[in-house]
Coordinates of C-alpha atoms in Angstrom, one line a residue:
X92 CA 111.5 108.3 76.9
X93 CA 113.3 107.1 80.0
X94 CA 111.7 107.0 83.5
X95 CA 113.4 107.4 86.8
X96 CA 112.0 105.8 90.0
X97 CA 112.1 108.1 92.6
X98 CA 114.3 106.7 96.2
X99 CA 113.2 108.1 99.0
X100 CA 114.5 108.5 102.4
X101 CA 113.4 109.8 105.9
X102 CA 115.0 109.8 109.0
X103 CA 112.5 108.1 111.6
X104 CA 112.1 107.4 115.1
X105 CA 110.3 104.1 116.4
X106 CA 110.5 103.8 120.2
X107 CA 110.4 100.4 121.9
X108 CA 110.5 98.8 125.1
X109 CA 111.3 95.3 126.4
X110 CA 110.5 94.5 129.7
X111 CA 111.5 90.9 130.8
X112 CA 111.0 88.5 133.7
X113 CA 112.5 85.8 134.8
X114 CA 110.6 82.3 136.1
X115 CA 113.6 80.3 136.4
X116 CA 117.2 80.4 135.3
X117 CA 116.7 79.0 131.8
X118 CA 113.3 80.4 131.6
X119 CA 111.6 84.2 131.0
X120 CA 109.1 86.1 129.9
X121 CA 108.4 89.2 128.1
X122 CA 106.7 92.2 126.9
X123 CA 107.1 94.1 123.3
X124 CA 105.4 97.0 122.5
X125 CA 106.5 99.2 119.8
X126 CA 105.7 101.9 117.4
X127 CA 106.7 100.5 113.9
X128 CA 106.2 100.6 109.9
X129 CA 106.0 97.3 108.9
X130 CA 105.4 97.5 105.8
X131 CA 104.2 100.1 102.9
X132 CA 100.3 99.3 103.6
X133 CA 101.8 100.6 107.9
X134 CA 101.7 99.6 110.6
X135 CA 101.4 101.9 113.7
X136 CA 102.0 99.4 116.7
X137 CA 103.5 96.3 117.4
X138 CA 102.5 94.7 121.0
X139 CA 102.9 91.4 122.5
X140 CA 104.1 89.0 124.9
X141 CA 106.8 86.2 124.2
X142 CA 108.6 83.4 126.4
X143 CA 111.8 82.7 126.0
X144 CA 113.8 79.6 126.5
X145 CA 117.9 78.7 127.1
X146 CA 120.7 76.5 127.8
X147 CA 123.3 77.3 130.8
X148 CA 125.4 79.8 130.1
X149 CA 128.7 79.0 127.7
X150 CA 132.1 79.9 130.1
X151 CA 133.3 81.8 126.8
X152 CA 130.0 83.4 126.3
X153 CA 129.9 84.6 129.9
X154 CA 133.4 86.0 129.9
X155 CA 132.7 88.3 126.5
X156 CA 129.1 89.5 127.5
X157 CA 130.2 90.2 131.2
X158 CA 128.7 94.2 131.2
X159 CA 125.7 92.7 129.0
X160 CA 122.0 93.3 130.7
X161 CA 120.5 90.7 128.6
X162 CA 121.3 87.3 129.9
X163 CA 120.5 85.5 127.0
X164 CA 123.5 86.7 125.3
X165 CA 125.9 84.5 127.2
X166 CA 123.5 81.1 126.1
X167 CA 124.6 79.1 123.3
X168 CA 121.3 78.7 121.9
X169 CA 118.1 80.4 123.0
X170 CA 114.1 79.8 121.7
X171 CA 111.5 82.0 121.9
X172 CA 107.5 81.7 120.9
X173 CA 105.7 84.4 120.5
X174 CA 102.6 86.6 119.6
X175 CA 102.4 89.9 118.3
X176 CA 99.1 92.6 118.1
X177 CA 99.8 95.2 114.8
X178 CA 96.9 97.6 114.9
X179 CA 97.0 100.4 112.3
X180 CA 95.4 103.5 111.4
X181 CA 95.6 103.3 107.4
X182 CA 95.5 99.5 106.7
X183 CA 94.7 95.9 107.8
X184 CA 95.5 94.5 111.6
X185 CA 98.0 92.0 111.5
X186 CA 98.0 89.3 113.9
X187 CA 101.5 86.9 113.8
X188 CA 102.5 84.6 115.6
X189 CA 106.4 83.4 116.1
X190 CA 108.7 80.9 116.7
X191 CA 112.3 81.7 116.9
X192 CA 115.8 80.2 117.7
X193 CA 118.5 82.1 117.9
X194 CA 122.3 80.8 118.2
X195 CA 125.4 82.8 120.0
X196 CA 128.8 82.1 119.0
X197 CA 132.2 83.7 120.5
X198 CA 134.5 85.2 118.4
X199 CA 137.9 86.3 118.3
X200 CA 138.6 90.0 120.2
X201 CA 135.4 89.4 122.0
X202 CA 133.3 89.7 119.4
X203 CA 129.8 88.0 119.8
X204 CA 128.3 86.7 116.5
X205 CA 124.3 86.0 116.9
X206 CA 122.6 83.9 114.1
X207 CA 118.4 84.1 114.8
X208 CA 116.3 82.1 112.7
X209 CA 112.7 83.6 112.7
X210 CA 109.3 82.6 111.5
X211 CA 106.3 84.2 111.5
X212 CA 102.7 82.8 110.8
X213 CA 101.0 85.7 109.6
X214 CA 97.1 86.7 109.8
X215 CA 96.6 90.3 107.9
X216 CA 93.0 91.1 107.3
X217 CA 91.7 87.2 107.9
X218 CA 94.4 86.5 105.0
X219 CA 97.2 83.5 105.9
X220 CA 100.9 84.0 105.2
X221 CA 104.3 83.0 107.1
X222 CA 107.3 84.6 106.2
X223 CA 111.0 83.5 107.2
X224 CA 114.1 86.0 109.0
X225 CA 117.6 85.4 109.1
X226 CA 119.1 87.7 111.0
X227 CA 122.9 88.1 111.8
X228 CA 124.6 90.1 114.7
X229 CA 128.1 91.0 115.3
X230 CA 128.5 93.0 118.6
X231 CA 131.8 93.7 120.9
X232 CA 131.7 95.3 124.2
X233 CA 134.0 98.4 125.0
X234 CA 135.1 100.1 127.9
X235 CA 135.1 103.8 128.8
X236 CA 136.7 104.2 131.7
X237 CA 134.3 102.2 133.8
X238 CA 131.7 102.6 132.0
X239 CA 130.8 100.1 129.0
X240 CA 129.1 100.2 125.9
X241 CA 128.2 97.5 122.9
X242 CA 128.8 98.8 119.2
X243 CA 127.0 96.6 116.8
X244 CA 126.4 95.4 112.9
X245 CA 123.7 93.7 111.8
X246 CA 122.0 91.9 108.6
X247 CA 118.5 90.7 108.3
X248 CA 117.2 88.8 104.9
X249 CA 113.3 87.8 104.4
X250 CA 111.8 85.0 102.6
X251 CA 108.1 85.4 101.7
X252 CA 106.0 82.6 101.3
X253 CA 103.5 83.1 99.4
X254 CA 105.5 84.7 97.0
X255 CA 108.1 82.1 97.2
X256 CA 110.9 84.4 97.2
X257 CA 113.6 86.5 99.1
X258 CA 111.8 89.8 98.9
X259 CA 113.5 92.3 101.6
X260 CA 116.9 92.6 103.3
X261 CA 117.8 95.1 106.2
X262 CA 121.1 96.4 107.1
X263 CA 121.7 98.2 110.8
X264 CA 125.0 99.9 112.3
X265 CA 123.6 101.0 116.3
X266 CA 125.3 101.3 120.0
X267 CA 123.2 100.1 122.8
X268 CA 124.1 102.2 125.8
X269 CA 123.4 100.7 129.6
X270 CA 122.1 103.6 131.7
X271 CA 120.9 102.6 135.6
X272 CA 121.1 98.8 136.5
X273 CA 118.6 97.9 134.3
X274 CA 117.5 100.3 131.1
X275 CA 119.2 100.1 127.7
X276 CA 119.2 102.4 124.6
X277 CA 120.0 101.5 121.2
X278 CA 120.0 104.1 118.9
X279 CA 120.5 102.7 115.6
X280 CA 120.4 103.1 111.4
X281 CA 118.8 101.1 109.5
X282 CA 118.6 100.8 105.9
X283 CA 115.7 98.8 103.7
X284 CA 116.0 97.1 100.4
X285 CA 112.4 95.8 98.8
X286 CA 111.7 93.8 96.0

């Protein structure tokens, strides 16, 4: 007898917002709150606060990201710490902390490559566990008429540590679409691989 394992998919909508303030010129911080699946056990709501540090802007950098809202994208290299509050309805609270770094690199065409390097120290149900993100970005900003909009691809890998192993990658085609002086929305597609 042969047995098939059933794929699923869904179309989903998780809404987020960002809301950022600067201290200084190298210096910000922020506020995350989302609603989110994390994982299969769910999680309903991701909320948190980060701070964010960066280097003065690159010349290149600044000349390809321009129309960009977010000013980190024309730093060379950006850090962020972090804490994050994942209540749920049908499983255990996660509480995580994280520590990021994430590294912007101009490409040809105006194409803005982002490499961010992610931990997260992990507390789910008084149980300990730190996982590690790669995450890659490739993003160019167009023009219609005078209004401009930023097409992007992205490629995120995880490494589990207690199970020693790479054990999810996550592959994204979205837009993000300026609207006012300061609001952005990314619609985007995502698809999960587990193992």
């Amino acid at each position: 007898a042969t047995q098939l394992a059933a794929q699923t998919q869904s179309l989903q909508g998780w809404p987020e917002v960002d809301t950022y303030f600067n201290l200084k010129s190298d210096v910000r911080v922020s506020f995350f709150a989302a609603a989110t699946r994390e994982n299969r056990h769910g999680t309903d709501a991701e909320i948190g606060p980060n701070i964010d540090f960066y280097f003065k802007p690159l010349v290149k950098l600044k000349r390809i990201t321009v129309f960009e809202l977010d000013p980190s994208k024309s730093r060379l290299l950006m850090f962020r710490a972090g804490y994050r509050y994942m209540p749920s309805t049908n499983g255990p609270t996660e509480h995580r902390g994280l520590l990021e770094a994430t590294a912007r690199y101009p490409l040809i065409r105006g194409v803005l490559l982002s490499d961010r390097n992610r931990v997260d120290l992990r507390s789910i149900d008084g149980e300990l566990a730190w996982r590690y993100r790669n995450r890659l970005t490739a993003e160019r900003t167009l023009p219609l008429g005078s209004y401009h909009f930023t097409p992007y691809i992205r490629v995120e890998a995880y490494y589990d540590g207690n199970f020693h192993k790479w054990s999810r990658t996550a592959e994204s085609v979205g837009c993000i679409f300026p609207f006012r002086k300061r609001s952005e929305l990314e619609p985007y597609y995502e698809h999960q691989n587990e193992t």
